[in-house]
């Protein structure tokens, strides 16, 4: 009976990617001449596991490539070869190459081996394998050309072979594919039934293989179990036949195990062929599985137990006669049910929460590579790595963060010469900091570089027509201009010595996560990009508001304050836009009943409420009839269940069964026709009583 190994593919890929992450992290810690043996061993073990697993599952391209870098690591850990910077760079490139190979295989595609072959040649040159192996290989090829050889192969696995995940059946199958194979199995080590441990391997084998292949082809089949078995390969001579078997058996009779089984010819069958590629539903493995700590699972089980107890209590009350005492107990039980449900919800959500170190861990490599390319000295500081964030948010956060860090390295930090000339430490610093704040997660990308050049940004914005020369903007408003699409060309950025490439995409991606991004900068001191995100995309803290007969939900993260309108501070701008003077700024008032086309809403300004919200660094006031309660709501996608609706980010089902729409503040501002800061021309015509407007 054959085992369908494809069911284990996802586990293999997951563990291999974790192994590559570990290799990369340890390689970045290596300093030639000061390397720690345990670090080398950790890297070697990760490479060895990937090689063994890929060989087991039939991914020979990965196993072959891993073998050469494993050989180099083995020589380094044994002390026969010194570690050099070239080795570290080559091993890091190999990690990238292996990661690409595995992702391609995971997506059921044929991997491109061009880079792997180039790297393998470099490894073989370092190891001296190419020069040393060329002549013997040519000689053996000449000898074996148009001829067959018979090899005797003694294979005695150690007892623990199965526990390493290796399967002798697949090795035998691969041997059979090389030529004609005779097999003898020895059972004399098999204990009686009372002492039999099914997870141990007690069998050993002797093979006689007649093939036109080189001996190295046989060695490759066993190379990933060479530490877990006794293997001897002997060249027996010419074409294999019955006489040769007898001769070989006679010659090895003394050395052979005592009890021999009947010889059997093993031929490759469909059952023992290499497993089919994994049936992956998506090329992105990160979204297919998640590892959860056992403490979270235990907590969830406890919560379910509490729910079961509460349910039993309520059921018992339902069977009793309704009295004042039972009503009080029922109310107590319902309160307990609400408490347990809330705890269960929080614990279920915790399952999706992962430390942000999963994102941060990719930046040491990124900073190392880019700083070398730019010839800058950079220190990367990581703070708040254990801050937890929803897995879905984390996966979508990675690309914007990479973009911001690359910009800090490229445009923010000065070269060594410039830093020294400015009296700064020649080593620049990039800091990534994550922390929780008010139910949200805040991520800061800070650098101590030259900061944004507001003068050049302003000049470029005027040149591109994004603002006019008469626009009076504060430094913060000028800095915000880098998020406008008009700055997204390389030529413009090279002239700016500031940020600009793709910042509009960064902001758009962050806003797609219901978050926001801001920038603060000081010339010669540095810049800080601050990203604010909800902890999860599945549940939202919202403010319920009423507009006519309809209930809408405004995300609490966007709300600054709610107030009653002082009509004396309202002015008319243009033909139909009202603005409220709130302290030192004018807040545009958006009438939601007009935007959503509802009849029957309160239109008199001093009889309604204004919810001041902010998105995209722009504040607006939303006119609502009344504020209802605040509550957590489960977000349902409108696009998946209906269609995209401008100004609405999703929907939810309220406790009374009604569907309520969740307001998309950014989309609402665009829908209203308001323009971005720097291009908005507000002309106050008059202060007047606008009740009738």
XYZ file of C-alpha atoms in Angstrom:
693
model
C 0.000 0.000 0.000
C 1.421 3.363 -0.950
C 1.053 6.544 1.059
C -0.260 9.693 -0.574
C 2.556 12.048 0.375
C 0.816 15.017 -1.172
C -1.236 15.369 2.016
C 1.988 16.372 3.784
C 3.191 18.846 1.173
C 1.770 21.929 2.873
C 3.434 20.979 6.149
C 6.711 20.456 4.299
C 6.500 23.836 2.586
C 5.571 25.581 5.806
C 8.442 24.020 7.714
C 10.862 24.680 4.852
C 9.959 28.370 4.735
C 10.431 28.560 8.488
C 13.812 26.861 8.057
C 14.813 29.390 5.405
C 13.752 32.245 7.662
C 15.906 30.789 10.425
C 18.841 30.378 8.030
C 18.535 33.958 6.863
C 18.313 35.336 10.395
C 21.365 33.382 11.544
C 23.368 34.236 8.427
C 22.781 37.928 9.110
C 24.303 37.378 12.563
C 27.454 35.811 11.139
C 30.634 37.847 11.199
C 33.531 36.133 9.380
C 36.269 35.353 11.875
C 33.909 35.730 14.829
C 31.320 33.115 13.934
C 29.687 31.038 16.616
C 29.687 27.260 16.124
C 26.118 26.912 17.344
C 24.996 29.486 14.748
C 26.676 27.462 12.004
C 25.048 24.300 13.349
C 21.626 25.958 13.309
C 22.062 26.966 9.674
C 23.343 23.507 8.776
C 20.429 21.758 10.485
C 17.908 23.925 8.637
C 19.575 23.174 5.282
C 19.777 19.471 6.124
C 16.072 19.319 6.997
C 15.096 21.038 3.760
C 17.266 18.693 1.756
C 15.899 15.600 3.456
C 12.292 16.713 3.158
C 12.572 17.741 -0.468
C 14.222 14.430 -1.301
C 11.461 12.524 0.467
C 8.723 14.332 -1.405
C 10.436 14.018 -4.761
C 11.561 17.628 -5.176
C 14.976 16.651 -6.455
C 15.843 20.137 -7.770
C 15.662 21.527 -4.238
C 17.459 18.524 -2.719
C 20.304 18.677 -5.251
C 20.834 22.391 -4.801
C 20.687 22.204 -1.010
C 23.287 19.462 -1.009
C 26.125 21.729 -2.201
C 25.491 24.499 0.286
C 25.100 21.896 3.027
C 28.518 20.528 2.080
C 30.081 23.957 2.453
C 28.398 24.448 5.842
C 29.582 21.026 6.947
C 33.189 21.892 6.156
C 32.879 25.206 8.007
C 31.407 23.642 11.135
C 34.072 20.927 11.124
C 36.760 23.594 10.933
C 38.239 22.432 7.630
C 37.255 25.706 5.948
C 37.126 29.278 7.230
C 33.981 31.344 6.822
C 34.352 34.362 4.525
C 32.101 37.262 3.563
C 31.796 35.659 0.129
C 30.380 32.527 1.750
C 27.796 34.547 3.681
C 26.682 36.443 0.579
C 26.478 33.243 -1.442
C 24.488 31.467 1.267
C 22.074 34.400 1.522
C 21.536 34.290 -2.239
C 20.956 30.552 -1.900
C 18.247 31.189 0.687
C 16.491 33.486 -1.799
C 16.902 30.927 -4.553
C 15.526 28.086 -2.410
C 12.600 30.232 -1.344
C 11.768 30.930 -4.991
C 12.096 27.251 -5.933
C 9.794 26.158 -3.132
C 7.193 28.795 -3.955
C 7.180 27.685 -7.566
C 6.774 24.046 -6.586
C 4.062 24.974 -4.135
C 2.183 26.645 -6.983
C 2.478 23.400 -8.999
C 4.731 25.051 -11.544
C 7.995 23.941 -13.071
C 10.852 25.830 -11.392
C 13.403 27.799 -13.400
C 16.765 26.331 -12.391
C 18.955 28.941 -14.077
C 19.879 30.782 -10.887
C 20.195 27.551 -8.907
C 22.612 26.159 -11.480
C 24.699 29.345 -11.437
C 24.901 29.315 -7.649
C 25.703 25.618 -7.587
C 28.644 26.175 -9.930
C 29.983 28.820 -7.536
C 29.610 26.445 -4.594
C 31.359 23.663 -6.498
C 34.199 26.011 -7.414
C 34.626 26.962 -3.754
C 34.510 23.321 -2.726
C 36.930 22.328 -5.493
C 34.411 19.835 -6.780
C 34.363 20.929 -10.380
C 38.091 20.698 -11.045
C 38.499 17.548 -8.980
C 35.469 15.736 -10.234
C 35.782 16.561 -13.914
C 38.471 14.053 -14.829
C 37.121 11.080 -12.851
C 33.672 11.797 -14.201
C 34.973 11.883 -17.735
C 36.942 8.700 -17.131
C 33.972 6.899 -15.660
C 31.830 8.155 -18.498
C 34.315 6.756 -20.981
C 34.380 3.406 -19.225
C 30.666 3.171 -18.865
C 29.812 4.421 -22.337
C 27.651 1.895 -24.127
C 28.188 -0.574 -21.253
C 26.350 -1.725 -18.160
C 27.726 -2.251 -14.691
C 26.336 -4.121 -11.739
C 26.524 -2.596 -8.293
C 26.031 -4.331 -4.979
C 24.375 -1.958 -2.534
C 24.079 -2.868 1.157
C 21.570 -0.663 2.900
C 21.012 -1.057 6.633
C 18.910 1.807 8.087
C 19.307 2.760 11.698
C 16.309 1.994 13.886
C 15.195 5.618 13.979
C 15.025 6.080 10.182
C 11.224 6.349 10.043
C 11.291 9.047 12.702
C 13.350 11.246 10.377
C 10.527 11.163 7.843
C 12.402 8.972 5.366
C 10.828 6.034 3.562
C 13.032 3.186 2.149
C 10.301 2.229 -0.319
C 10.844 5.419 -2.285
C 14.595 4.902 -2.392
C 14.066 1.383 -3.719
C 11.686 2.800 -6.294
C 14.265 5.346 -7.424
C 16.910 2.629 -7.671
C 14.589 0.579 -9.860
C 14.280 3.520 -12.224
C 18.036 3.416 -12.850
C 18.012 -0.084 -14.325
C 17.375 -3.721 -13.484
C 17.167 -4.260 -9.763
C 17.356 -7.384 -7.622
C 16.492 -7.003 -3.969
C 17.105 -9.040 -0.886
C 15.502 -8.099 2.421
C 16.951 -9.286 5.738
C 14.628 -9.778 8.656
C 16.835 -11.292 11.356
C 16.775 -8.073 13.414
C 12.994 -8.080 13.596
C 12.055 -8.819 17.247
C 9.117 -10.929 18.435
C 5.711 -9.340 18.519
C 5.923 -8.394 22.195
C 9.067 -6.328 21.629
C 8.134 -4.952 18.220
C 8.111 -1.149 18.024
C 6.214 -0.231 14.848
C 7.924 3.134 14.545
C 11.395 1.526 14.333
C 12.996 0.102 11.201
C 14.331 -3.436 11.716
C 14.791 -4.444 8.065
C 17.922 -4.154 5.954
C 18.449 -4.736 2.238
C 20.992 -5.794 -0.324
C 20.468 -4.632 -3.876
C 22.081 -5.725 -7.116
C 21.582 -3.006 -9.673
C 22.543 -3.344 -13.323
C 22.625 0.052 -14.927
C 24.422 2.282 -17.404
C 24.311 5.131 -14.899
C 27.230 6.403 -12.892
C 27.757 5.437 -9.289
C 27.117 9.041 -8.291
C 23.494 8.586 -9.387
C 23.128 5.818 -6.801
C 24.868 7.867 -4.137
C 22.473 10.742 -4.721
C 19.513 8.539 -3.864
C 20.964 7.756 -0.449
C 22.731 11.021 0.245
C 20.036 12.425 2.513
C 19.979 9.313 4.752
C 23.725 8.816 4.867
C 23.766 9.896 8.525
C 20.863 7.630 9.393
C 21.950 4.353 7.772
C 24.950 2.139 6.944
C 25.404 2.216 3.167
C 27.994 0.387 1.062
C 28.123 0.557 -2.735
C 30.425 -1.867 -4.562
C 31.032 -2.197 -8.299
C 30.577 -5.886 -9.216
C 31.449 -5.739 -12.915
C 29.687 -6.480 -16.195
C 26.180 -7.315 -17.228
C 24.055 -8.669 -14.457
C 22.841 -12.267 -14.698
C 22.001 -15.309 -12.595
C 25.641 -16.368 -12.424
C 26.644 -12.953 -11.253
C 24.060 -13.131 -8.484
C 25.451 -16.458 -7.330
C 28.973 -15.175 -7.463
C 28.079 -12.040 -5.597
C 26.118 -13.961 -3.011
C 29.041 -16.354 -2.501
C 31.511 -13.528 -2.228
C 29.442 -11.726 0.368
C 28.000 -14.727 2.172
C 30.122 -14.289 5.283
C 29.437 -10.643 5.554
C 25.715 -10.906 4.876
C 23.165 -10.992 7.666
C 22.295 -14.584 8.671
C 18.678 -14.857 7.613
C 17.819 -13.949 4.057
C 14.457 -13.493 2.474
C 13.516 -14.654 -0.984
C 14.939 -12.354 -3.662
C 12.327 -10.269 -5.391
C 12.509 -8.156 -8.485
C 11.347 -4.658 -7.782
C 9.985 -2.750 -10.685
C 8.699 0.762 -10.615
C 4.917 0.878 -10.387
C 2.453 3.653 -10.515
C 1.959 3.356 -6.758
C 5.592 4.052 -5.945
C 6.313 6.757 -8.437
C 7.179 10.187 -7.278
C 4.179 11.911 -5.781
C 2.160 14.311 -7.850
C 2.543 18.021 -7.238
C 0.583 19.423 -4.365
C -3.005 20.458 -5.057
C -2.545 23.983 -3.892
C -5.572 26.230 -4.109
C -3.431 29.351 -4.181
C 0.137 30.284 -4.790
C 0.226 32.277 -1.583
C 0.940 29.766 1.139
C 0.794 32.407 3.831
C -2.943 32.631 3.558
C -3.610 28.900 3.752
C -2.635 28.024 7.280
C -1.766 29.453 10.622
C 0.075 28.077 13.632
C -1.587 28.696 16.940
C -0.011 28.526 20.372
C -1.422 25.810 22.603
C -2.233 28.386 25.292
C -4.696 30.054 22.927
C -6.340 26.724 22.126
C -6.588 25.855 25.838
C -8.201 29.203 26.558
C -10.705 28.645 23.752
C -11.618 25.225 25.089
C -12.189 26.713 28.538
C -14.480 29.345 27.079
C -16.516 26.725 25.223
C -16.807 24.811 28.484
C -18.178 27.915 30.204
C -20.691 28.383 27.383
C -21.889 24.803 27.708
C -22.434 25.286 31.445
C -24.361 28.510 30.872
C -26.471 26.881 28.163
C -27.318 24.010 30.522
C -28.323 26.483 33.229
C -30.611 28.386 30.859
C -32.159 25.166 29.601
C -32.915 24.122 33.173
C -34.538 27.485 33.873
C -36.666 27.096 30.752
C -38.190 23.933 32.172
C -39.219 25.615 35.439
C -42.344 27.594 36.195
C -41.903 31.294 35.523
C -41.687 33.171 38.837
C -39.894 36.297 39.985
C -37.063 34.113 41.223
C -36.680 32.336 37.880
C -36.792 35.664 36.018
C -33.950 36.958 38.151
C -32.003 33.750 37.519
C -32.779 34.030 33.804
C -31.459 37.582 33.691
C -28.344 36.457 35.534
C -27.914 33.580 33.103
C -28.307 35.873 30.076
C -25.738 38.257 31.515
C -23.386 35.313 32.015
C -24.077 34.196 28.434
C -23.242 37.679 27.128
C -20.044 37.698 29.179
C -18.999 34.260 27.939
C -19.849 35.124 24.334
C -17.694 38.240 24.543
C -14.809 36.247 26.016
C -15.217 33.584 23.360
C -15.174 36.213 20.633
C -11.994 37.771 21.996
C -10.303 34.386 22.293
C -11.294 33.380 18.770
C -9.896 36.654 17.481
C -6.655 36.005 19.362
C -6.134 32.923 17.195
C -5.600 35.182 14.219
C -3.262 37.454 16.132
C 0.448 37.020 15.495
C 3.476 38.970 16.737
C 4.503 41.657 14.310
C 7.986 40.166 14.426
C 6.740 38.041 11.505
C 6.861 41.256 9.444
C 9.860 42.840 11.148
C 12.019 39.747 10.602
C 12.365 40.458 6.890
C 13.935 43.871 7.378
C 17.425 42.984 8.699
C 18.152 41.338 5.349
C 16.557 44.179 3.402
C 18.529 46.826 5.296
C 21.770 44.875 4.915
C 21.412 44.466 1.149
C 20.303 48.027 0.422
C 22.882 49.666 2.700
C 25.631 47.692 0.958
C 24.279 48.699 -2.421
C 24.089 52.373 -1.428
C 27.396 52.258 0.443
C 25.781 53.537 3.619
C 26.284 52.419 7.196
C 22.938 51.639 8.805
C 21.829 50.243 12.143
C 18.348 48.761 12.304
C 16.489 48.874 15.617
C 13.360 46.795 16.140
C 11.031 47.696 19.005
C 7.733 46.132 20.079
C 8.269 42.949 18.120
C 5.805 41.027 20.304
C 2.956 43.417 19.541
C 0.195 41.287 18.067
C -1.736 42.023 14.911
C -4.331 40.189 12.856
C -2.703 37.808 10.380
C -4.689 39.191 7.441
C -3.678 42.756 8.240
C -0.079 41.671 8.696
C 0.119 40.027 5.283
C -1.146 43.181 3.594
C 1.024 45.463 5.699
C 4.303 44.005 4.573
C 4.586 45.661 1.159
C 3.827 49.230 2.308
C 6.353 48.849 5.121
C 9.012 47.585 2.745
C 8.410 50.618 0.581
C 8.744 53.035 3.491
C 11.922 51.394 4.803
C 13.481 51.424 1.346
C 12.679 55.112 1.059
C 14.240 55.825 4.451
C 17.400 54.059 3.371
C 17.527 55.527 -0.101
C 16.304 59.085 0.372
C 16.256 59.648 4.117
C 19.674 58.615 5.382
C 22.702 60.502 4.159
C 25.940 58.951 2.972
C 28.764 58.526 5.471
C 30.580 61.598 4.161
C 27.528 63.812 4.444
C 26.726 62.584 7.947
C 30.261 63.209 9.130
C 30.235 66.651 7.526
C 26.963 67.386 9.339
C 28.478 66.336 12.646
C 26.373 63.188 12.822
C 27.263 59.620 13.682
C 28.464 58.016 10.427
C 26.134 55.101 11.155
C 22.558 56.064 10.374
C 19.671 54.553 12.284
C 16.362 53.199 11.055
C 13.933 52.255 13.805
C 10.772 50.183 13.482
C 8.474 50.497 16.447
C 5.082 48.873 17.040
C 2.696 49.393 19.940
C -0.978 49.344 20.838
C -2.823 52.601 21.311
C -6.542 52.947 21.950
C -7.595 49.669 20.367
C -5.407 50.219 17.331
C -1.874 49.297 16.438
C 0.603 52.022 15.656
C 3.722 51.324 13.611
C 6.457 53.905 13.285
C 9.236 53.912 10.684
C 11.814 56.412 11.902
C 15.158 57.498 10.508
C 17.699 60.039 11.711
C 18.507 61.255 8.215
C 18.235 64.588 6.503
C 14.444 64.888 6.668
C 12.116 66.074 3.930
C 13.104 69.128 1.941
C 9.869 71.126 2.029
C 11.211 73.817 -0.301
C 11.953 71.367 -3.082
C 8.714 69.457 -2.499
C 6.740 72.669 -2.813
C 8.584 73.689 -5.976
C 7.954 70.288 -7.497
C 4.263 70.403 -6.551
C 3.896 73.831 -8.227
C 5.743 72.581 -11.302
C 3.417 69.584 -11.549
C 0.325 71.719 -11.097
C -0.638 70.094 -7.818
C -0.694 73.428 -6.001
C -0.480 77.028 -7.121
C 2.224 79.509 -6.184
C -0.299 81.437 -4.087
C -1.235 78.466 -1.898
C -0.096 78.980 1.658
C 0.735 75.621 3.199
C 2.292 74.686 6.488
C 5.333 72.407 6.535
C 3.124 69.465 7.506
C 0.792 70.163 4.588
C 3.765 70.363 2.240
C 5.055 67.036 3.561
C 1.644 65.507 2.911
C 2.068 66.317 -0.785
C 4.459 63.375 -1.179
C 1.418 61.093 -0.932
C -0.151 62.605 -4.058
C 0.089 60.568 -7.265
C 1.749 63.458 -9.093
C 5.018 62.771 -7.314
C 5.259 59.196 -8.455
C 7.983 59.373 -11.068
C 11.619 58.529 -10.571
C 12.920 61.645 -12.287
C 11.028 63.871 -9.955
C 12.318 62.081 -6.914
C 15.940 62.200 -7.996
C 15.566 65.962 -8.177
C 13.893 66.138 -4.794
C 16.269 64.353 -2.485
C 13.123 63.436 -0.617
C 10.406 60.801 -0.725
C 7.910 60.392 -3.492
C 8.082 57.148 -5.428
C 4.868 55.268 -4.948
C 3.847 56.972 -1.705
C 0.322 57.318 -3.081
C 0.258 53.547 -3.429
C 1.470 53.154 0.154
C -1.295 55.382 1.467
C -3.883 53.654 -0.703
C -2.838 50.224 0.572
C -2.914 51.384 4.179
C -6.330 52.942 3.730
C -7.544 49.696 2.183
C -6.830 48.210 5.601
C -8.998 50.909 7.208
C -5.831 52.554 8.482
C -3.979 55.806 7.984
C -0.405 56.937 7.419
C 1.141 60.261 8.402
C 4.583 61.770 8.063
C 6.462 64.108 10.364
C 9.866 65.479 9.452
C 12.459 67.975 10.594
C 15.373 69.143 8.402
C 18.622 67.509 9.456
C 16.925 65.501 12.221
C 15.003 62.827 10.373
C 11.541 61.636 9.431
C 8.879 59.486 11.014
C 6.119 57.700 9.151
C 3.294 56.655 11.442
C 0.860 53.942 10.397
C -2.325 53.397 12.385
C -4.305 50.237 11.796
C -7.230 48.394 13.344
C -6.191 45.229 15.142
C -8.350 43.116 12.896
C -10.296 43.453 9.674
C -13.077 41.136 10.783
C -14.465 43.196 13.678
C -14.828 46.940 13.890
C -15.484 49.301 16.802
C -18.178 51.535 15.445
C -20.461 54.442 16.349
C -24.048 53.840 15.272
C -25.745 56.945 13.917
C -29.247 57.605 12.616
C -30.008 59.372 9.337
C -33.760 59.590 8.700
C -34.938 56.004 9.308
C -31.600 54.454 8.504
C -28.766 53.383 10.798
C -25.181 53.778 9.654
C -21.923 52.869 11.360
C -18.954 55.213 11.526
C -15.599 53.594 12.466
C -14.528 54.874 15.876
C -10.927 55.070 14.658
C -11.962 57.912 12.320
C -13.996 59.947 14.815
C -12.337 62.951 16.442
C -15.328 64.377 18.253
C -19.089 64.856 18.069
C -20.791 68.178 18.743
C -23.883 70.277 18.342
C -23.481 72.905 15.672
C -23.138 76.537 16.638
C -24.868 78.095 13.668
C -23.023 81.393 14.122
C -19.799 79.671 13.225
C -21.096 78.179 9.988
C -20.223 79.818 6.670
C -21.081 79.127 3.082
C -18.227 78.240 0.744
C -18.878 78.310 -2.948
C -22.440 77.481 -3.933
C -23.406 74.588 -1.742
C -20.679 73.790 0.782
C -21.055 74.751 4.439
C -18.042 74.924 6.700
C -17.877 75.106 10.478
C -15.192 77.175 12.128
C -13.940 74.846 14.837
C -11.233 76.498 16.891
C -8.552 77.433 14.321
C -9.749 75.544 11.291
C -12.688 75.245 8.951
C -14.445 71.856 8.836
C -16.447 71.089 5.659
C -19.926 69.765 6.491
C -21.123 66.762 4.514
C -24.852 66.116 4.512
C -25.118 62.328 4.535
C -28.838 62.375 3.677
C -27.940 64.084 0.405
C -25.049 61.762 -0.384
C -27.100 58.626 0.319
C -30.310 60.170 -1.068
C -32.506 59.690 2.018
C -35.787 61.521 2.541
C -37.096 62.677 5.911
C -33.799 63.545 7.567
C -33.366 66.645 9.747
C -31.936 69.360 7.518
C -31.789 72.276 9.962
C -28.184 72.610 11.069
C -28.726 73.692 14.662
C -31.069 70.761 15.297
C -28.702 68.068 14.145
C -25.384 66.686 15.300
C -22.011 66.843 13.628
C -19.547 63.952 13.809
C -16.059 65.266 13.004
C -13.980 62.557 11.346
C -10.556 62.476 9.739
C -9.154 60.441 6.893
C -6.289 60.986 4.520
C -5.217 63.830 6.839
C -8.396 65.701 6.014
C -11.138 66.530 8.507
C -14.810 66.700 7.604
C -18.009 66.888 9.599
C -20.783 64.357 8.959
C -24.286 65.635 9.568
C -26.396 63.022 11.387
C -29.828 63.066 13.022
C -28.770 61.307 16.189
C -25.964 59.360 17.837
C -26.943 55.854 18.893
C -24.772 53.341 20.717
C -21.181 52.264 20.222
C -20.527 48.584 19.629
C -18.274 46.085 17.940
C -19.683 44.889 14.641
C -18.737 42.008 12.389
C -17.804 43.325 8.945
C -19.381 41.683 5.908
C -18.004 42.447 2.474
C -20.431 44.203 0.155
C -18.296 43.431 -2.885
C -18.365 39.701 -2.151
C -22.109 39.593 -1.424
C -23.474 42.383 -3.595
C -21.273 44.922 -5.371
C -18.921 47.780 -4.594
C -20.752 50.843 -3.296
C -18.954 54.186 -3.222
C -18.733 55.701 0.244
C -19.441 52.385 1.965
C -16.748 49.979 3.142
C -18.995 47.095 4.166
C -22.094 46.044 6.017
C -23.056 44.344 9.232
C -26.097 42.782 10.834
C -27.396 44.502 13.946
C -28.828 42.781 16.964
C -32.406 43.304 15.715
C -31.559 41.609 12.418
C -31.376 44.764 10.300
C -28.520 45.352 7.898
C -26.468 48.476 8.518
C -23.883 49.999 6.211
C -20.404 50.971 7.395
C -19.286 54.389 6.203
C -16.000 54.612 4.281
C -14.722 58.039 5.304
C -12.090 58.311 2.586
C -14.540 57.207 -0.089
C -17.152 59.575 1.271
C -14.805 62.542 0.970
C -14.055 61.621 -2.633
C -17.747 61.122 -3.297
C -18.521 64.594 -1.949
C -16.112 66.203 -4.391
C -13.837 67.751 -1.762
C -10.268 68.129 -2.931
C -7.037 67.245 -1.168
C -5.131 69.709 1.011
C -3.035 72.018 -1.049
C -5.472 72.097 -3.906
C -8.650 72.972 -2.065
C -9.729 76.541 -2.636
C -12.120 77.642 0.080
C -13.661 81.055 -0.446
C -15.961 82.165 2.323
C -18.743 84.177 0.843
C -20.676 85.172 3.930
C -21.739 84.269 7.448
C -25.455 83.924 7.532
C -28.304 82.019 8.953
C -28.252 78.832 6.939
C -31.162 77.060 8.579
C -33.112 77.173 5.391
C -30.276 75.836 3.283
